[in-house]
Tab-separated table of C-alpha atoms in Angstrom:
chain	number	residue	atom	x	y	z
Z	734	MET	CA	-78.895	-20.238	39.654
Z	735	ILE	CA	-80.148	-18.770	35.684
Z	736	ILE	CA	-82.619	-21.567	35.705
Z	737	GLY	CA	-84.177	-21.133	39.169
Z	738	PHE	CA	-84.750	-17.235	38.419
Z	739	LEU	CA	-86.403	-18.335	35.577
Z	740	TRP	CA	-88.396	-20.970	36.952
Z	741	VAL	CA	-89.542	-18.490	39.707
Z	742	LEU	CA	-90.186	-15.351	36.894
Z	743	PHE	CA	-92.882	-17.732	34.507
Z	744	ALA	CA	-94.138	-18.660	38.426
Z	745	ALA	CA	-94.694	-14.777	39.318
Z	746	ILE	CA	-96.177	-14.423	34.996
Z	747	LEU	CA	-98.835	-17.153	35.998
Z	748	LEU	CA	-99.371	-16.020	38.942
Z	749	GLY	CA	-100.117	-12.765	36.993
Z	750	PHE	CA	-103.064	-14.266	34.525
Z	751	TYR	CA	-104.495	-17.026	37.148
Z	752	ALA	CA	-107.239	-14.636	38.067
Z	753	PHE	CA	-108.090	-13.551	34.396
Z	754	PRO	CA	-110.779	-15.874	34.041
Z	755	SER	CA	-113.187	-14.827	36.710
Z	756	LYS	CA	-113.602	-11.506	34.256
Z	757	TYR	CA	-116.293	-14.070	32.018
Z	758	VAL	CA	-117.523	-15.860	35.231
Z	759	LYS	CA	-121.530	-15.078	34.862
Z	760	GLY	CA	-124.420	-15.219	38.204
Z	761	TYR	CA	-122.279	-15.536	40.249
Z	762	ASP	CA	-121.782	-13.810	43.739
Z	763	VAL	CA	-118.443	-12.944	44.743
Z	764	GLU	CA	-118.588	-16.002	47.837
Z	765	ASN	CA	-120.119	-18.753	44.610
Z	766	THR	CA	-116.706	-17.313	42.949
Z	767	TRP	CA	-113.972	-17.513	45.397
Z	768	GLY	CA	-115.947	-20.371	47.467
Z	769	VAL	CA	-115.642	-22.711	44.766
Z	770	PHE	CA	-112.145	-21.676	43.328
Z	771	TRP	CA	-110.641	-21.834	47.182
Z	772	LEU	CA	-112.350	-25.532	47.264
Z	773	LEU	CA	-110.221	-26.502	43.996
Z	774	ALA	CA	-106.597	-24.983	44.541
Z	775	MET	CA	-106.432	-26.033	48.618
Z	776	PHE	CA	-107.864	-29.352	47.543
Z	777	ILE	CA	-108.993	-30.998	45.019
Z	778	VAL	CA	-107.006	-30.069	42.294
Z	779	PRO	CA	-103.436	-30.829	44.678
Z	780	VAL	CA	-104.230	-33.474	46.359
Z	781	LEU	CA	-105.816	-35.284	43.525
Z	782	ALA	CA	-102.180	-33.954	41.613
Z	783	SER	CA	-100.090	-35.709	44.256
Z	784	ILE	CA	-101.900	-38.752	44.291
Z	785	LEU	CA	-101.512	-39.569	40.822
Z	786	LEU	CA	-97.604	-38.079	39.824
Z	787	VAL	CA	-96.469	-38.487	42.833
Z	788	ASN	CA	-94.717	-41.886	43.702
Z	789	GLY	CA	-94.083	-43.137	47.164
Z	790	LEU	CA	-96.415	-40.359	48.379
Z	791	MET	CA	-97.821	-41.627	51.658
Z	792	ASP	CA	-94.269	-43.550	51.852
Z	793	THR	CA	-92.740	-40.328	52.052
Z	794	TYR	CA	-94.969	-38.685	54.632
Z	795	ALA	CA	-94.291	-41.562	56.990
Z	796	GLN	CA	-91.379	-40.813	57.536
Z	797	VAL	CA	-91.363	-37.040	58.105
Z	798	PRO	CA	-91.678	-36.179	61.830
Z	799	THR	CA	-95.292	-35.066	63.030
Z	800	SER	CA	-93.743	-31.917	64.743
Z	801	ILE	CA	-92.710	-30.711	60.906
Z	802	TYR	CA	-96.332	-31.261	60.451
Z	803	VAL	CA	-98.191	-29.094	62.819
Z	804	SER	CA	-95.886	-26.035	62.044
Z	805	ILE	CA	-96.829	-26.826	58.447
Z	806	PHE	CA	-100.591	-26.585	59.219
Z	807	PHE	CA	-100.595	-23.490	62.080
Z	808	LEU	CA	-98.581	-21.724	59.580
Z	809	SER	CA	-100.495	-22.319	56.284
Z	810	LEU	CA	-102.840	-21.298	58.310
Z	811	LEU	CA	-101.864	-18.023	58.742
Z	812	TRP	CA	-101.523	-17.751	55.153
Z	813	GLY	CA	-105.617	-18.308	54.649
Z	814	ILE	CA	-106.329	-16.329	57.322
Z	815	GLY	CA	-103.646	-13.511	55.560
Z	816	ASN	CA	-105.628	-14.404	52.228
Z	817	LEU	CA	-108.941	-12.849	54.034
Z	818	LEU	CA	-107.901	-10.120	55.388
Z	819	TRP	CA	-106.153	-9.124	52.496
Z	820	GLY	CA	-110.050	-9.443	50.686
Z	821	ILE	CA	-111.474	-8.149	53.838
Z	822	SER	CA	-108.967	-4.940	53.788
Z	823	ILE	CA	-109.022	-3.677	50.188
Z	824	SER	CA	-113.129	-3.138	50.655
Z	825	LYS	CA	-111.524	-0.394	53.589
Z	826	ILE	CA	-108.622	1.111	51.289
Z	827	GLY	CA	-108.703	-0.154	47.704
Z	828	MET	CA	-106.991	-1.940	45.563
Z	829	ALA	CA	-103.812	-0.573	44.605
Z	830	LEU	CA	-102.780	0.489	48.256
Z	831	GLY	CA	-104.155	-2.748	49.889
Z	832	PHE	CA	-102.019	-5.167	46.728
Z	833	SER	CA	-98.661	-3.295	47.557
Z	834	LEU	CA	-99.207	-3.283	51.521
Z	835	LEU	CA	-100.220	-7.020	51.173
Z	836	ILE	CA	-97.055	-7.841	48.866
Z	837	GLY	CA	-94.601	-5.187	50.880
Z	838	VAL	CA	-94.980	-6.938	53.934
Z	839	GLY	CA	-95.520	-10.310	52.504
Z	840	THR	CA	-92.409	-9.943	50.491
Z	841	LEU	CA	-90.273	-8.327	53.599
Z	842	VAL	CA	-92.034	-10.999	56.461
Z	843	GLY	CA	-91.677	-14.524	53.814
Z	844	SER	CA	-88.350	-13.548	52.016
Z	845	VAL	CA	-85.677	-12.659	55.619
Z	846	LEU	CA	-88.212	-14.763	58.243
Z	847	PRO	CA	-85.963	-17.812	56.053
Z	848	PHE	CA	-82.489	-16.543	57.271
Z	849	PHE	CA	-83.826	-16.995	61.276
Z	850	MET	CA	-84.933	-20.715	59.552
Z	851	GLY	CA	-81.651	-22.950	59.430
Z	852	ASN	CA	-79.528	-20.184	57.133
Z	853	ILE	CA	-78.429	-17.219	60.637
Z	854	GLU	CA	-75.159	-17.751	59.875
Z	855	GLN	CA	-75.257	-17.079	55.835
Z	856	LEU	CA	-77.123	-13.769	57.171
Z	857	ALA	CA	-73.536	-12.163	57.783
Z	858	THR	CA	-71.691	-13.314	54.723
Z	859	PRO	CA	-70.978	-10.824	51.699
Z	860	GLY	CA	-73.579	-12.540	49.809
Z	861	GLY	CA	-76.579	-12.375	52.354
Z	862	MET	CA	-76.243	-9.271	53.178
Z	863	ILE	CA	-76.415	-8.018	49.498
Z	864	ILE	CA	-79.363	-10.384	49.089
Z	865	VAL	CA	-80.817	-8.290	52.108
Z	866	PHE	CA	-80.072	-5.378	50.867
Z	867	GLY	CA	-81.655	-6.524	47.365
Z	868	ILE	CA	-84.971	-7.472	49.268
Z	869	LEU	CA	-84.638	-3.647	50.480
Z	870	ILE	CA	-84.324	-2.298	47.224
Z	871	ILE	CA	-87.697	-3.915	46.391
Z	872	MET	CA	-89.806	-3.107	49.396
Z	873	VAL	CA	-88.919	1.189	47.960
Z	874	GLY	CA	-90.303	-0.498	44.742
Z	875	ILE	CA	-92.708	-1.359	45.880
Z	876	ILE	CA	-93.621	2.005	48.329
Z	877	LEU	CA	-93.467	3.777	45.006
Z	878	ASN	CA	-95.555	2.111	43.258
Z	879	GLY	CA	-98.940	1.652	46.401
Z	880	LYS	CA	-97.501	5.764	45.406
Z	881	ALA	CA	-98.391	4.981	42.298
Z	882	GLY	CA	-102.213	3.522	43.165
Z	883	LEU	CA	-103.165	6.157	45.129
Z	884	LEU	CA	-102.446	8.713	42.917
Z	885	ARG	CA	-104.471	6.697	40.469
Z	886	GLU	CA	-107.573	5.844	42.696
Z	887	ALA	CA	-107.288	9.816	43.405
Z	888	ASN	CA	-107.499	10.988	39.123
Z	889	GLU	CA	-110.090	8.355	38.676
Z	890	SER	CA	-112.960	8.858	41.797
Z	891	SER	CA	-112.976	12.569	43.256
Z	892	SER	CA	-113.849	11.012	46.246
Z	893	SER	CA	-112.941	7.988	48.075
Z	894	GLY	CA	-116.111	6.424	49.660
Z	895	THR	CA	-114.286	5.616	53.607
Z	896	THR	CA	-113.821	7.313	56.042
Z	897	ASN	CA	-110.672	7.773	58.579
Z	898	LYS	CA	-111.895	5.202	60.612
Z	899	ASN	CA	-112.116	3.025	57.396
Z	900	MET	CA	-108.964	3.191	56.313
Z	901	LYS	CA	-107.308	2.934	59.099
Z	902	MET	CA	-108.427	-0.055	60.073
Z	903	GLY	CA	-107.736	-1.370	56.909
Z	904	ILE	CA	-104.275	-0.774	56.820
Z	905	ILE	CA	-103.634	-2.645	59.830
Z	906	MET	CA	-105.690	-5.786	58.781
Z	907	CYS	CA	-103.624	-5.550	55.601
Z	908	VAL	CA	-100.696	-5.098	57.724
Z	909	VAL	CA	-101.489	-7.917	59.592
Z	910	GLY	CA	-103.286	-10.250	56.279
Z	911	GLY	CA	-99.391	-9.755	54.567
Z	912	ILE	CA	-97.549	-11.070	57.781
Z	913	CYS	CA	-99.928	-14.058	58.081
Z	914	ALA	CA	-100.345	-14.619	54.276
Z	915	ALA	CA	-96.148	-14.744	54.251
Z	916	GLY	CA	-96.685	-18.105	56.143
Z	917	PHE	CA	-96.889	-19.470	52.868
Z	918	ASN	CA	-93.712	-19.412	52.523
Z	919	LEU	CA	-92.603	-20.444	55.836
Z	920	SER	CA	-94.385	-23.853	55.231
Z	921	TYR	CA	-92.748	-24.010	52.232
Z	922	HIS	CA	-90.123	-23.937	53.574
Z	923	VAL	CA	-90.654	-25.869	56.443
Z	924	ALA	CA	-91.722	-28.528	54.027
Z	925	ASP	CA	-88.029	-28.598	52.352
Z	926	SER	CA	-85.374	-27.027	54.114
Z	927	ILE	CA	-86.223	-28.549	57.545
Z	928	GLY	CA	-88.845	-31.920	56.823
Z	929	HIS	CA	-86.540	-32.796	53.791
Z	930	ILE	CA	-89.792	-34.168	52.046
Z	931	GLY	CA	-88.377	-32.211	49.059
Z	932	ASP	CA	-84.806	-34.813	49.331
Z	933	ILE	CA	-86.813	-37.823	50.807
Z	934	SER	CA	-89.522	-38.217	47.281
Z	935	GLN	CA	-86.319	-37.384	44.804
Z	936	ASN	CA	-83.888	-39.465	46.468
Z	937	GLN	CA	-85.702	-42.407	47.907
Z	938	TYR	CA	-88.647	-42.782	45.064
Z	939	ALA	CA	-87.047	-41.250	41.678
Z	940	ASN	CA	-89.826	-38.681	41.250
Z	941	SER	CA	-88.104	-35.692	39.138
Z	942	PRO	CA	-87.844	-32.469	40.827
Z	943	TRP	CA	-91.128	-30.959	39.793
Z	944	ILE	CA	-93.346	-33.395	40.819
Z	945	ALA	CA	-91.344	-33.765	43.840
Z	946	ARG	CA	-92.407	-30.049	45.021
Z	947	LEU	CA	-96.229	-31.148	44.639
Z	948	ALA	CA	-94.825	-33.430	47.794
Z	949	VAL	CA	-93.965	-30.605	49.250
Z	950	MET	CA	-96.422	-28.493	48.187
Z	951	LEU	CA	-99.478	-30.490	49.406
Z	952	PRO	CA	-98.830	-30.026	53.155
Z	953	SER	CA	-99.534	-26.111	53.222
Z	954	PHE	CA	-101.672	-26.175	51.108
Z	955	ILE	CA	-103.972	-28.426	54.262
Z	956	GLY	CA	-104.711	-24.972	57.189
Z	957	SER	CA	-105.052	-22.321	54.201
Z	958	GLY	CA	-108.216	-25.011	52.176
Z	959	VAL	CA	-109.479	-25.308	55.728
Z	960	ILE	CA	-110.010	-21.389	56.521
Z	961	THR	CA	-111.049	-19.946	52.928
Z	962	VAL	CA	-113.405	-22.683	52.008
Z	963	PHE	CA	-115.334	-22.379	55.436
Z	964	TYR	CA	-115.260	-18.570	55.598
Z	965	PHE	CA	-117.051	-18.242	52.348
Z	966	ALA	CA	-118.980	-21.060	53.471
Z	967	TYR	CA	-120.566	-19.198	56.074
Z	968	GLN	CA	-121.254	-15.673	53.256
Z	969	LEU	CA	-122.520	-18.322	51.153
Z	970	SER	CA	-125.402	-19.843	53.761
Z	971	LYS	CA	-125.048	-15.597	55.496
Z	972	GLY	CA	-125.520	-13.912	52.148
Z	973	LYS	CA	-127.897	-17.119	51.246
Z	974	THR	CA	-126.333	-17.392	47.717
Z	975	TRP	CA	-125.479	-21.389	47.125
Z	976	VAL	CA	-128.654	-20.552	45.016
Z	977	LYS	CA	-126.704	-19.569	42.612
Z	978	PHE	CA	-124.876	-22.747	41.899
Z	979	ALA	CA	-128.240	-23.601	40.089
Z	980	VAL	CA	-127.576	-20.372	37.384
Z	981	PRO	CA	-127.104	-21.193	34.034
Z	982	SER	CA	-124.093	-20.755	33.250
Z	983	SER	CA	-122.805	-22.398	36.311
Z	984	PRO	CA	-121.469	-25.691	34.212
Z	985	LYS	CA	-119.205	-23.084	31.985
Z	986	ASN	CA	-118.192	-21.320	35.791
Z	987	ILE	CA	-117.048	-24.320	37.380
Z	988	VAL	CA	-114.769	-25.242	34.188
Z	989	LEU	CA	-113.314	-21.117	34.443
Z	990	ILE	CA	-112.589	-21.412	38.143
Z	991	GLY	CA	-111.729	-24.682	37.391
Z	992	LEU	CA	-108.865	-22.987	35.350
Z	993	MET	CA	-107.774	-20.424	37.862
Z	994	ALA	CA	-107.612	-23.054	40.286
Z	995	ILE	CA	-105.021	-25.183	37.631
Z	996	VAL	CA	-103.007	-22.245	36.835
Z	997	TYR	CA	-102.936	-20.811	40.223
Z	998	VAL	CA	-101.666	-24.216	41.873
Z	999	THR	CA	-99.412	-24.927	39.217
Z	1000	SER	CA	-97.607	-20.998	39.931
Z	1001	LEU	CA	-97.316	-22.160	42.605
Z	1002	ILE	CA	-95.792	-25.639	42.535
Z	1003	ILE	CA	-93.113	-24.060	39.673
Z	1004	TYR	CA	-91.746	-21.522	42.553
Z	1005	GLY	CA	-90.839	-24.588	44.734
Z	1006	LEU	CA	-89.321	-25.969	41.470
Z	1007	GLY	CA	-87.652	-21.922	41.379
Z	1008	ALA	CA	-86.165	-21.954	44.801
Z	1009	TYR	CA	-85.101	-25.293	45.092
Z	1010	SER	CA	-83.274	-24.480	42.296
Z	1011	LEU	CA	-82.124	-21.291	43.453
Z	1012	GLY	CA	-80.290	-23.373	46.281
Z	1013	ALA	CA	-80.156	-23.334	50.422
Z	1014	LEU	CA	-81.381	-19.293	50.074
Z	1015	GLY	CA	-84.269	-20.409	47.825
Z	1016	THR	CA	-86.751	-19.210	49.946
Z	1017	SER	CA	-85.353	-16.444	50.521
Z	1018	VAL	CA	-83.987	-15.631	47.457
Z	1019	GLY	CA	-86.523	-16.675	45.178
Z	1020	PHE	CA	-89.742	-15.667	47.252
Z	1021	ALA	CA	-88.476	-12.506	46.765
Z	1022	VAL	CA	-88.030	-12.383	43.004
Z	1023	PHE	CA	-91.420	-14.993	43.456
Z	1024	GLN	CA	-93.759	-11.736	44.617
Z	1025	THR	CA	-92.225	-8.732	43.092
Z	1026	GLY	CA	-92.631	-10.450	39.486
Z	1027	CYS	CA	-96.132	-10.599	40.329
Z	1028	ILE	CA	-96.243	-7.379	40.921
Z	1029	MET	CA	-94.504	-6.049	38.195
Z	1030	VAL	CA	-96.818	-8.519	35.916
Z	1031	ALA	CA	-100.321	-7.443	37.164
Z	1032	ASN	CA	-99.386	-3.696	36.660
Z	1033	ILE	CA	-97.492	-4.467	32.950
Z	1034	LEU	CA	-101.171	-6.386	32.446
Z	1035	GLY	CA	-102.643	-3.486	33.430
Z	1036	LEU	CA	-100.726	-0.875	31.339
Z	1037	PHE	CA	-101.398	-2.720	28.011
Z	1038	SER	CA	-104.787	-3.419	29.105
Z	1039	GLY	CA	-106.000	0.744	29.467
Z	1040	GLU	CA	-106.330	0.543	33.344
Z	1041	TRP	CA	-103.139	2.824	33.768
Z	1042	SER	CA	-104.981	5.224	31.105
Z	1043	GLN	CA	-106.953	7.881	33.197
Z	1044	ALA	CA	-104.327	7.709	35.872
Z	1045	GLY	CA	-102.117	11.403	34.949
Z	1046	ASP	CA	-98.469	11.739	34.449
Z	1047	LYS	CA	-97.301	11.950	38.357
Z	1048	SER	CA	-98.902	8.213	39.031
Z	1049	LYS	CA	-97.671	7.158	36.040
Z	1050	ARG	CA	-94.513	8.493	36.770
Z	1051	PHE	CA	-93.952	7.011	40.268
Z	1052	LEU	CA	-95.119	3.709	38.698
Z	1053	TYR	CA	-91.806	3.719	36.235
Z	1054	SER	CA	-89.950	4.298	39.351
Z	1055	GLY	CA	-91.437	1.204	40.994
Z	1056	LEU	CA	-90.819	-0.894	38.181
Z	1057	SER	CA	-87.103	0.175	37.523
Z	1058	VAL	CA	-86.207	-0.058	41.114
Z	1059	MET	CA	-87.786	-3.264	41.616
Z	1060	SER	CA	-85.572	-4.348	38.418
Z	1061	LEU	CA	-82.757	-2.961	39.892
Z	1062	GLY	CA	-83.640	-5.879	43.275
Z	1063	ILE	CA	-84.183	-7.606	41.774
Z	1064	LEU	CA	-80.785	-7.918	40.113
Z	1065	VAL	CA	-79.051	-7.121	43.227
Z	1066	ILE	CA	-80.745	-10.513	44.705
Z	1067	ALA	CA	-79.214	-12.172	42.225
Z	1068	PHE	CA	-76.341	-10.623	42.504
Z	1069	GLY	CA	-75.853	-12.237	45.929
Z	1070	ASN	CA	-77.405	-14.915	45.315
Z	1071	TYR	CA	-74.457	-15.348	42.873
Z	1072	MET	CA	-72.048	-14.474	45.069
Z	1073	MET	CA	-73.192	-17.482	47.987
Z	1074	SER	CA	-73.754	-20.166	45.377
């Protein structure tokens, strides 16, 4: 169990760092950077890695019912829609509130629903109830963290630049996006716990657990990739920014974006390994820890990089309180999972 938690926390750290190279991308508009990123992260990197590393990949998939792939594709489509809705909503409500809403709603939906997808009997056990209680504690911490972000934005800017209508629409889009983004965890749960892709890959074709996670994850990338890549292709055509790929810095940019995609995909695969190591409720326990760890890492990095230097004491108190409460929630979840092990 401890190893599983460490894997999940490591995955959260990687996810917190993956976008850092984008600071050094020059000459690209948003749609250039993120269009290339999603193409690499959803298709090229996972497909190449799976083909090169996974033994018996297609033979494994041939043993899984078509209905499983239909479910995975639909859930991964939701994941892609969630990513896009969040990206649009932060322009209306700001990064702090948008990030907290997306992570909060996604954590709640993505952690609780796996109980109802083959593990409902464990919900009523003492360990299961403690895990749910821990998830609720984490939600309180995320709310405190969101409040800290709102106070920070208020201190750093005298006017928000958004109307009430934009704010309401942005909040609605972000909440819906958070629900949809949980499709990633649910698609993984269907592939591994219901479709047993990981078990087949490990037991029949002698793949190690982390390589078997590639086989589990690959179908989950397809639907999300279809949504995100087509959206950014549309934005590139609409803004006539395809020509930006011809800038002199483009080769360096592609390398940086490729690094982002590798780190992003690696973080998801390591999360899958951690969820597998945590046992039957790994997708409930692991996802809560993964999402919470990500938001904690992002804020801690922000503290060290000076992002909160002008936030004000009240904002920092909410931030520290939120981080402390989320840490407590992780400990409670760990205890609940220990009781069920």
